[in-house]
Short mmCIF file of C-alpha atoms in Angstrom, two decimals:
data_model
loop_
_atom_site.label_atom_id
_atom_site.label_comp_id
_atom_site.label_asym_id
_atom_site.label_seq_id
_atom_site.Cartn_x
_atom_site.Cartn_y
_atom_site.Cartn_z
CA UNK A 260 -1.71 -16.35 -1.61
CA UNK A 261 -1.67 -20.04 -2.90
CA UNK A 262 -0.81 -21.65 -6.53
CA UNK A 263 -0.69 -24.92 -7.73
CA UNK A 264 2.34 -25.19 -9.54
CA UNK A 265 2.41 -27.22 -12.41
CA UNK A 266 5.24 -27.79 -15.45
CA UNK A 267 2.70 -29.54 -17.79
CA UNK A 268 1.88 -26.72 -20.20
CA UNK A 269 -1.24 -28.81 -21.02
CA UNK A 270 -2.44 -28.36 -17.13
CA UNK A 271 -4.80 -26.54 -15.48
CA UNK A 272 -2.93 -23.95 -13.01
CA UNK A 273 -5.28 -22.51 -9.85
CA UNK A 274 -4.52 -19.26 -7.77
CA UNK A 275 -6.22 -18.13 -4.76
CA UNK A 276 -5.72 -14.71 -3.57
CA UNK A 277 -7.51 -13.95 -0.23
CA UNK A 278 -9.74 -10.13 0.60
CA UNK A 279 -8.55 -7.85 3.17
CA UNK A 280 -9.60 -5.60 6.26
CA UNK A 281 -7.93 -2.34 7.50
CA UNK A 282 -7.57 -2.18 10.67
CA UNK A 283 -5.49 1.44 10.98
CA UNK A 284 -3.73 3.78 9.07
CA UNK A 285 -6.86 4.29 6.33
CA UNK A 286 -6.42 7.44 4.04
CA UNK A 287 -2.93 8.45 5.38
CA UNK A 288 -1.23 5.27 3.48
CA UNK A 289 -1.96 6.69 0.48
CA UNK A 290 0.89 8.69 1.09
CA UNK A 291 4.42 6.89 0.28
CA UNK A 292 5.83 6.19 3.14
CA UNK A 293 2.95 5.97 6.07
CA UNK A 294 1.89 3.02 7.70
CA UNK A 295 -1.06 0.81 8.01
CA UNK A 296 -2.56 -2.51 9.52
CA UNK A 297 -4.22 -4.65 7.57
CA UNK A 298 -5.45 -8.56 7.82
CA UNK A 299 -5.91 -10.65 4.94
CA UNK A 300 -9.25 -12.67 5.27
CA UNK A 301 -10.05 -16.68 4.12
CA UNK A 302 -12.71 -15.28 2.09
CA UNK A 303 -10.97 -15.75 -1.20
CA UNK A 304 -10.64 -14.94 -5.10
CA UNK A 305 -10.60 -18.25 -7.36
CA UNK A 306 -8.13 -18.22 -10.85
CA UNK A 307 -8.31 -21.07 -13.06
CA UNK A 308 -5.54 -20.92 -15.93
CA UNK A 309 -6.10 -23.55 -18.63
CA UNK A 310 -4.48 -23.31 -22.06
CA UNK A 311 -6.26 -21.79 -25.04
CA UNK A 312 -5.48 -21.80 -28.81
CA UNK A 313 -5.93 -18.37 -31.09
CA UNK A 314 -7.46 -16.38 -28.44
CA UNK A 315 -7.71 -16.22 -24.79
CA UNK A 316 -10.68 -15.28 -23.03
CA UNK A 317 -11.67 -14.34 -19.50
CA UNK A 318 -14.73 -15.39 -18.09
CA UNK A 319 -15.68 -13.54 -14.88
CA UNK A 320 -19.60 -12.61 -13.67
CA UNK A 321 -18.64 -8.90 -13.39
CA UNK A 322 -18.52 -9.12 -17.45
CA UNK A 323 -21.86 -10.64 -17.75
CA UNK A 324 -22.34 -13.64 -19.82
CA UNK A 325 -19.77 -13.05 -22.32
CA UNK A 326 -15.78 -13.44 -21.76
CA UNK A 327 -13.53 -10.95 -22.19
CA UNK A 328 -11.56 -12.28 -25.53
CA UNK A 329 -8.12 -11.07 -26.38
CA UNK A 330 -5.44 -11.41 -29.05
CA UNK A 331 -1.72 -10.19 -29.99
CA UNK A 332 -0.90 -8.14 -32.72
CA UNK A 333 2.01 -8.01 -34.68
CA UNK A 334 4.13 -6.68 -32.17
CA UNK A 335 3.17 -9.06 -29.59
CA UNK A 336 0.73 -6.27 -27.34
CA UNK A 337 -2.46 -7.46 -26.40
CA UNK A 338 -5.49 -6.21 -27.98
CA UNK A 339 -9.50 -6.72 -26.67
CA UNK A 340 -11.95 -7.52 -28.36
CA UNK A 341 -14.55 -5.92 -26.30
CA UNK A 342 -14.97 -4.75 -22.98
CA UNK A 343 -12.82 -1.58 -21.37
CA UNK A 344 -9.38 -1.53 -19.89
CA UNK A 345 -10.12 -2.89 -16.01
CA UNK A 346 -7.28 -4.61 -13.58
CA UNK A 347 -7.29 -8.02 -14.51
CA UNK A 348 -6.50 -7.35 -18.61
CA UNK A 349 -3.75 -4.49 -16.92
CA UNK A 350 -2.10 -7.83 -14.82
CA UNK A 351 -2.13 -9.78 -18.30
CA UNK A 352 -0.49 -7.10 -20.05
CA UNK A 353 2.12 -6.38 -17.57
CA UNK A 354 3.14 -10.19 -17.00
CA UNK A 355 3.02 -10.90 -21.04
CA UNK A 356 5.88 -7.95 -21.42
CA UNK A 357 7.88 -9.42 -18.36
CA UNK A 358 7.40 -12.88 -20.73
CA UNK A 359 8.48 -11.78 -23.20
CA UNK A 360 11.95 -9.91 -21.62
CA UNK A 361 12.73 -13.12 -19.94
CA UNK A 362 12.26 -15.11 -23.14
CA UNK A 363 9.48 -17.16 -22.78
CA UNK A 364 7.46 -18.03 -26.02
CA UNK A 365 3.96 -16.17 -26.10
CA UNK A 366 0.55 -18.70 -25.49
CA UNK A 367 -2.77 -18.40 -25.41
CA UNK A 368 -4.92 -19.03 -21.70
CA UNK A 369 -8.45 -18.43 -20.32
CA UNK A 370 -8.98 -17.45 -17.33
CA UNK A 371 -11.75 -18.58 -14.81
CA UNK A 372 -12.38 -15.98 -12.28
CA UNK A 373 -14.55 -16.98 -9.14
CA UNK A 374 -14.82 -14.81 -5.90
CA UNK A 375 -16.32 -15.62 -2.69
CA UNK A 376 -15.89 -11.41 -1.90
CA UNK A 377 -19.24 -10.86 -2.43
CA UNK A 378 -22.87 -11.86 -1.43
CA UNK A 379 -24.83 -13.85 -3.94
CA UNK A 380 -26.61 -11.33 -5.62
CA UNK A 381 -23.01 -9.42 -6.97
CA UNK A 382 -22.80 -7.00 -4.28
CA UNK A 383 -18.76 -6.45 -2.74
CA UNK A 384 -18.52 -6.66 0.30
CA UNK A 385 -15.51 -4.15 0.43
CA UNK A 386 -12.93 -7.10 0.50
CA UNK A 387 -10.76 -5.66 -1.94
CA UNK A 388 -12.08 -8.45 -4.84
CA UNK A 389 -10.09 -6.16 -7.12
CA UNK A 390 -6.96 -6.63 -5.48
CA UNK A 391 -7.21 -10.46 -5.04
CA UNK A 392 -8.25 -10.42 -8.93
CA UNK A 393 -4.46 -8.80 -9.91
CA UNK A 394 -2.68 -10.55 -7.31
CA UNK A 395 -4.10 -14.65 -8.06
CA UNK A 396 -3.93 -13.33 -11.87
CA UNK A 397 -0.28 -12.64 -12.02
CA UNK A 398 0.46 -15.42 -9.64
CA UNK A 399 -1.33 -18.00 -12.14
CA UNK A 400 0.24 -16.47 -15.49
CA UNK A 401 3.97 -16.38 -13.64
CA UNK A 402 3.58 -20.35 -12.63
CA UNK A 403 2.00 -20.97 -16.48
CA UNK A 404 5.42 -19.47 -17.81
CA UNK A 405 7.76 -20.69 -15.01
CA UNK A 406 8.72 -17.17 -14.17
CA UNK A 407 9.49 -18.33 -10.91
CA UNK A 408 8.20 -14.80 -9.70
CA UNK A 409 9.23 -14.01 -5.89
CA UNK A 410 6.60 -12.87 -3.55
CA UNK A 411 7.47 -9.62 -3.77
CA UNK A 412 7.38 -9.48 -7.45
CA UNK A 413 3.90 -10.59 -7.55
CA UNK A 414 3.24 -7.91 -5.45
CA UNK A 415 5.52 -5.05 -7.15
CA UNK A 416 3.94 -6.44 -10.63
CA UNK A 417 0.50 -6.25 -9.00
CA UNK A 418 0.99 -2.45 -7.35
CA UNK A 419 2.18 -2.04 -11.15
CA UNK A 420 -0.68 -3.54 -13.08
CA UNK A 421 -3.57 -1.10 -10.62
CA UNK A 422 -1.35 1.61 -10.99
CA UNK A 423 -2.16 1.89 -14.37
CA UNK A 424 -6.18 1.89 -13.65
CA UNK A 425 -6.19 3.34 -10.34
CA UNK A 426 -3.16 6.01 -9.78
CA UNK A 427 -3.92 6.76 -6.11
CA UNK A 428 -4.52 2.78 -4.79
CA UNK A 429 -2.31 2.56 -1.37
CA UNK A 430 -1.34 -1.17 -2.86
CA UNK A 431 -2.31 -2.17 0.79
CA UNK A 432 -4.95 -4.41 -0.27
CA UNK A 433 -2.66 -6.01 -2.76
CA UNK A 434 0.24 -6.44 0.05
CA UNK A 435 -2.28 -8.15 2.38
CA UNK A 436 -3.87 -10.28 -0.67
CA UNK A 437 0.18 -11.71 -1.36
CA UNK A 438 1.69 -11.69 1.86
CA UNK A 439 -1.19 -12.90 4.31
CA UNK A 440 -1.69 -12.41 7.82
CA UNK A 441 -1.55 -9.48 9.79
CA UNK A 442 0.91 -7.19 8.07
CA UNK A 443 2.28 -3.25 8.61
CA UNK A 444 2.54 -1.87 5.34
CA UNK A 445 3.84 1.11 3.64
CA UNK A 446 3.37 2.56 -0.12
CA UNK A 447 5.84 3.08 -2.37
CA UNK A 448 5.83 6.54 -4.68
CA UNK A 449 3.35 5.23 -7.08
CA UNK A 450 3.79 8.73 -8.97
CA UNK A 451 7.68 7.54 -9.31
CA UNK A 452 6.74 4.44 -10.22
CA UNK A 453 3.92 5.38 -13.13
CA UNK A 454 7.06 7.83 -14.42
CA UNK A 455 9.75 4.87 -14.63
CA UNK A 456 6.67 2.73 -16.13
CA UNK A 457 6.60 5.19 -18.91
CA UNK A 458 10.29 5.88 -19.53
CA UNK A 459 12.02 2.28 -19.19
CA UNK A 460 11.32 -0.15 -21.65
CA UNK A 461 11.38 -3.06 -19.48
CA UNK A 462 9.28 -4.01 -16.53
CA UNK A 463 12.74 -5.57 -15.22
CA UNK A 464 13.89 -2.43 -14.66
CA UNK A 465 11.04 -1.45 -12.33
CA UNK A 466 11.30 -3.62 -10.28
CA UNK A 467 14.23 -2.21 -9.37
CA UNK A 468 12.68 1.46 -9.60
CA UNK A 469 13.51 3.65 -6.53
CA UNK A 470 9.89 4.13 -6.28
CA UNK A 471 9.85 1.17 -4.45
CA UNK A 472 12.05 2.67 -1.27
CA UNK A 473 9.28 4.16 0.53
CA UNK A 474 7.67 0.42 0.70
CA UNK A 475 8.07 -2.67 3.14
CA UNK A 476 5.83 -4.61 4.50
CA UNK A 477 6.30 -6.41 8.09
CA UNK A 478 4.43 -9.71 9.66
CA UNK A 479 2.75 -8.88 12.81
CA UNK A 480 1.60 -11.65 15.20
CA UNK A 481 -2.18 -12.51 15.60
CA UNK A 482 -3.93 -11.37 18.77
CA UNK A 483 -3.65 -13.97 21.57
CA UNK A 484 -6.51 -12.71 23.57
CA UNK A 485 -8.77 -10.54 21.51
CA UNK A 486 -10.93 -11.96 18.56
CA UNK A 487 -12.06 -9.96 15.04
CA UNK A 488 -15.36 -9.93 14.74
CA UNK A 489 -16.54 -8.38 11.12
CA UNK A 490 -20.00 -6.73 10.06
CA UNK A 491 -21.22 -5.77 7.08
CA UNK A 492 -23.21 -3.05 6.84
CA UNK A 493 -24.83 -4.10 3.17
CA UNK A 494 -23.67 -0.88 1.29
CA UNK A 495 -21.11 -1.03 -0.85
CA UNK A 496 -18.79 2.30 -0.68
CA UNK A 497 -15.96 3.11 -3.77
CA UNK A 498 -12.42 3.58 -1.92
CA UNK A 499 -11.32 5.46 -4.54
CA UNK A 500 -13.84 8.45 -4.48
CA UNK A 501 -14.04 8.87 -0.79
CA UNK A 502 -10.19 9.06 -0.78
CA UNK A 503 -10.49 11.28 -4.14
CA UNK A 504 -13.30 13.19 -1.88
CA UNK A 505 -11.13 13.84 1.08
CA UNK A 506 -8.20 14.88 -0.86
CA UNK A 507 -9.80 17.25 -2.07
CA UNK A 508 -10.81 18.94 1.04
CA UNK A 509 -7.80 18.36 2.65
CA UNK A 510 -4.65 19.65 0.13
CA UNK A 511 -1.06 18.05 0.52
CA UNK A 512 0.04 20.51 2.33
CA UNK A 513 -2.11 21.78 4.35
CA UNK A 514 -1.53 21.45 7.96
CA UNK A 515 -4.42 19.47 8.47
CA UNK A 516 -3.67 16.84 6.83
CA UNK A 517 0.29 17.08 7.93
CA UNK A 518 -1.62 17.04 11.17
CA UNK A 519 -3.92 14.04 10.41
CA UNK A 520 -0.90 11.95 9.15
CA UNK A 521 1.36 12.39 12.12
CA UNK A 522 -1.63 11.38 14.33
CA UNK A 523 -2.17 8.16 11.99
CA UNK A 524 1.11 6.96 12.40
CA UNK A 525 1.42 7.78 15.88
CA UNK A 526 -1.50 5.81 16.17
CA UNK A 527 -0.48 2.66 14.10
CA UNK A 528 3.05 2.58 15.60
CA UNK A 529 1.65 2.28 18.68
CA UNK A 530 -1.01 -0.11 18.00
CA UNK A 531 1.97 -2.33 15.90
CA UNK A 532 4.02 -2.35 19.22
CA UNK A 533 1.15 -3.44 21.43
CA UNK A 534 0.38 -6.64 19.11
CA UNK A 535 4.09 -7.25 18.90
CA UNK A 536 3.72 -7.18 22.72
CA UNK A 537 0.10 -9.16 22.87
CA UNK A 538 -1.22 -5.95 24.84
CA UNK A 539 -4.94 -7.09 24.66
CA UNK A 540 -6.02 -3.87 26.53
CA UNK A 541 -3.66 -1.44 24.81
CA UNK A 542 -4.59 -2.72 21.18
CA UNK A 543 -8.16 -2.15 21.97
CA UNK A 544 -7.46 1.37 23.26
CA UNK A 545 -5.76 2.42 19.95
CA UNK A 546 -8.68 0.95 18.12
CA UNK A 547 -10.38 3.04 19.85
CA UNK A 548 -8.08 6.10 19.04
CA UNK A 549 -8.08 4.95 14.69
CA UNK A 550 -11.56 5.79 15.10
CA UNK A 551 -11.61 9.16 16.67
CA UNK A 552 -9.16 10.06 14.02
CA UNK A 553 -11.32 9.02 11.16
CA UNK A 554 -14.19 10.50 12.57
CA UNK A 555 -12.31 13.79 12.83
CA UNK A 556 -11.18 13.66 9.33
CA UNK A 557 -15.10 13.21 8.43
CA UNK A 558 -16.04 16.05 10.37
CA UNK A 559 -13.60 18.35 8.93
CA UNK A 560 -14.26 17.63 5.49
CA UNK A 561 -18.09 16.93 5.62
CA UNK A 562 -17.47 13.63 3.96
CA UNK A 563 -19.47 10.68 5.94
CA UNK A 564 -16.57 8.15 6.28
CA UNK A 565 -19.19 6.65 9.33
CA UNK A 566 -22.15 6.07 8.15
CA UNK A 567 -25.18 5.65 10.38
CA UNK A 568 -25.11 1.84 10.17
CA UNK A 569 -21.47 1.97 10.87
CA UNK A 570 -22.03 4.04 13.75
CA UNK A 571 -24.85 1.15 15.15
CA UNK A 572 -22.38 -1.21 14.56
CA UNK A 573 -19.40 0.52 16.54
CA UNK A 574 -21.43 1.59 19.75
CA UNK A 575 -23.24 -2.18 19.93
CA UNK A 576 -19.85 -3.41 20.17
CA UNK A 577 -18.55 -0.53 22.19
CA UNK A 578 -21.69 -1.35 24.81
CA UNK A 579 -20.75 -5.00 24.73
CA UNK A 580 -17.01 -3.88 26.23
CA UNK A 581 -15.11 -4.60 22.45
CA UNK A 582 -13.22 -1.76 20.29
CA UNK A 583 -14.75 -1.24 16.85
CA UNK A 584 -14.27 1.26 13.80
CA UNK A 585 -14.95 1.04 10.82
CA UNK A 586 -12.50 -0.58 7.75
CA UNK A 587 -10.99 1.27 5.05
CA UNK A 588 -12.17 4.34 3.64
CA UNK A 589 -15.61 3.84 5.22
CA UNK A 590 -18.70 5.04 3.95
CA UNK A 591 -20.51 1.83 4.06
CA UNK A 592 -19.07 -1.48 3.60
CA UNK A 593 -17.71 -3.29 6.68
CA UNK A 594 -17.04 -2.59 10.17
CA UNK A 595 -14.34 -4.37 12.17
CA UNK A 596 -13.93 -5.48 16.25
CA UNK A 597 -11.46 -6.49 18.56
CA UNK A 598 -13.52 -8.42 20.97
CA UNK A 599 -11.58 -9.83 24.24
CA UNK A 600 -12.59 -11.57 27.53
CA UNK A 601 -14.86 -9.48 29.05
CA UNK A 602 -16.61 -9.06 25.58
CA UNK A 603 -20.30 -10.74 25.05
CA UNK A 604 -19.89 -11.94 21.55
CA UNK A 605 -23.15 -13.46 21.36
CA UNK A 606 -24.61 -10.14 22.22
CA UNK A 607 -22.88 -8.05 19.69
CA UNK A 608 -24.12 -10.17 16.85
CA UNK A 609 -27.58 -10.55 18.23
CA UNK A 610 -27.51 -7.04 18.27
CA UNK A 611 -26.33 -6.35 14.93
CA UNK A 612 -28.31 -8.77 13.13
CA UNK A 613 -31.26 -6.64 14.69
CA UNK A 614 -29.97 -3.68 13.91
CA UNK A 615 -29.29 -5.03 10.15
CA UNK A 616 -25.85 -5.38 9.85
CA UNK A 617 -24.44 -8.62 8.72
CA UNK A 618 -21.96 -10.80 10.68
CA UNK A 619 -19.17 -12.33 7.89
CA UNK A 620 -17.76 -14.60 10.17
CA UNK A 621 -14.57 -14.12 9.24
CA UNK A 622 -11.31 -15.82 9.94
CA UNK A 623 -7.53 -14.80 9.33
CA UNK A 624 -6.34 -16.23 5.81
CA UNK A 625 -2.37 -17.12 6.77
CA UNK A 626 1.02 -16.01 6.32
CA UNK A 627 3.01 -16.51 3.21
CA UNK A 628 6.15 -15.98 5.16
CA UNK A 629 7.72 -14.52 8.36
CA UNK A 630 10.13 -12.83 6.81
CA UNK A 631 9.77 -9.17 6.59
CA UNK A 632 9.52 -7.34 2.59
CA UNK A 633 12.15 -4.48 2.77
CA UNK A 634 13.17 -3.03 -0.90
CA UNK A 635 17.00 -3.11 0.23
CA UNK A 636 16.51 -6.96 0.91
CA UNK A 637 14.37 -8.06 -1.65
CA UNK A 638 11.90 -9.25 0.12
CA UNK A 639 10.60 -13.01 0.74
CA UNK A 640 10.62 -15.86 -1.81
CA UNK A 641 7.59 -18.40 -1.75
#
């Protein structure tokens, strides 16, 4: 995630926050604790900060041709003037409170918000252009106050900020949106979390919540040898009801999904190892395996996490000698490959143009830093 960092209050300030792709782990990273692979992807989100008097206003095309306008009242809380409660007025709101505790003077903004996560008619491509939205918002308010917010802050305020729209979000598309890269992640206790939101009366304090122990995030090195190949497979699936969906079929504590989890991170501890170890033939067989799982977990709960299209776009790859699943809760949206060697590229995205799936042409957005995010250590600093 980028920022140009200005001390002129009178300048423009411009974030960029980068989409993301799951590669493993999908649905069992919802719970605190269990791990993931994700990518962050140089398709970015756009934030343009200028200064505002009286009001400030968001202007975004997902709220149509008017801007979202907001004021304070009396006690300094932000009020709309229109439009619901979504994630970007939820990242104001939580970085105007952490203004105020660390004594900043309140000022008005607008916010430009332009995404290149979607196709030109509006449709997502399943980038996570929500998560990029929270994550280059924050990072644009904290450098327009000279917060001097951490990396992990903008990511704890960020996991904060969704929490309070969307409860069950794994933050994982918010980790890869701030840290970059290729990146093993891990939820915190966003239930913990939500509690210490409502009981302390600064966001200071959680920060420091021990919500937060049950989340790290680790920099994993880019494939050597195999390349990602992305399709998209031009409909648009909601994360949160397929994971709402699957929970539902598949209780807490059931032994299935006990089951399911401690093959998911058997599965993405392995695959972690093998990139640490640039094991081009191992990485592609636990591809392989993240797939299986997920279409196990479909099967048991008759929820179609591989669509048809998906399934086109797995076995042209699969015929072409590449590993492919699809990314993130499925369902539609995109479809990822490792392609190596012995892999005919050219083939595979003959094939799926044919077939009607979309190549993206993606490339790897980079790291912020190498360090890894731990709670005990604090975590990396820009």
């Amino acid at each position: 995630m980028t920022s140009q960092v200005t001390t002129n209050k009178h300048a423009a300030i411009e974030t960029k926050a980068p989409g993301k792709l799951y590669i493993a782990g999908e649905y069992a990273v919802v719970e605190p604790g269990e791990p993931s692979v994700i990518v962050a992807v140089d398709r970015v989100l756009t934030v343009n900060l200028t200064p505002s008097d009286d009001v400030g206003r968001v202007f975004s095309s997902e709220y149509g041709l008017r801007p979202v306008v907001w004021t304070r009242d009396d006690d300094d809380s932000i009020q709309l003037e229109h439009q619901p409660f979504d994630y970007v007025m939820a990242a104001i709101a939580l970085t105007e409170r952490l203004r105020g505790e660390r004594g900043r003077e309140p000022r008005y903004f607008d916010l430009h918000i332009e995404s290149e996560l979607d196709d030109s008619s509006g449709r997502k491509f399943g980038l996570g252009s929500s998560a990029a939205v929270v994550v280059a918002t924050i990072a644009a308010i904290g450098d327009f106050y000279e917060l001097g917010l951490t990396t992990t802050e903008r990511f704890k305020l960020a996991l904060l900020s969704t929490a309070r729209v969307s409860p069950r979000s794994s933050g994982g598309d918010l980790a890869a949106s701030t840290f970059g890269g290729w990146i093993r992640y891990t939820s915190p206790d966003r239930d913990a979390l939500l509690r210490d939101l409502d009981r302390n009366e600064t966001v200071s304090a959680n920060l420091d919540s021990t919500g937060w122990d049950t989340f790290s995030v680790t920099q994993l090195p880019e494939p050597q040898t195999l390349e990602l190949l992305v399709g998209w497979t031009g409909s648009p699936a909601s994360t949160e009801r397929l994971v709402n969906r699957v929970e539902k079929k598949t209780p807490i504590a059931s032994t299935s999904h006990e089951d399911f989890l401690a093959r998911s991170r058997e599965i993405v501890d392995a695959l972690v190892a093998a990139m640490q170890a640039h094991d081009a033939s191992r990485t592609l067989e636990l591809v392989r395996s993240a797939r299986t799982l997920l279409q196990g977990l479909g099967e048991r709960t008759g929820i179609q996490i591989e669509t048809e299209k998906l399934r086109t776009l797995c076995e042209i790859a699969e015929s072409h000698d590449a590993a492919a699943k699809p990314s993130g809760a499925g369902g539609g949206d995109c479809g990822i490959v490792f392609a190596g060697p012995d892999s005919d590229r050219e083939a595979i995205l003959r094939e799926w143009e044919a077939a009607g799936v979309r190549p993206l042409g993606l490339g790897v957005y980079p790291a912020v830093g190498t360090q890894n995010a731990e709670p005990q250590a604090g975590g990396p600093n820009d």
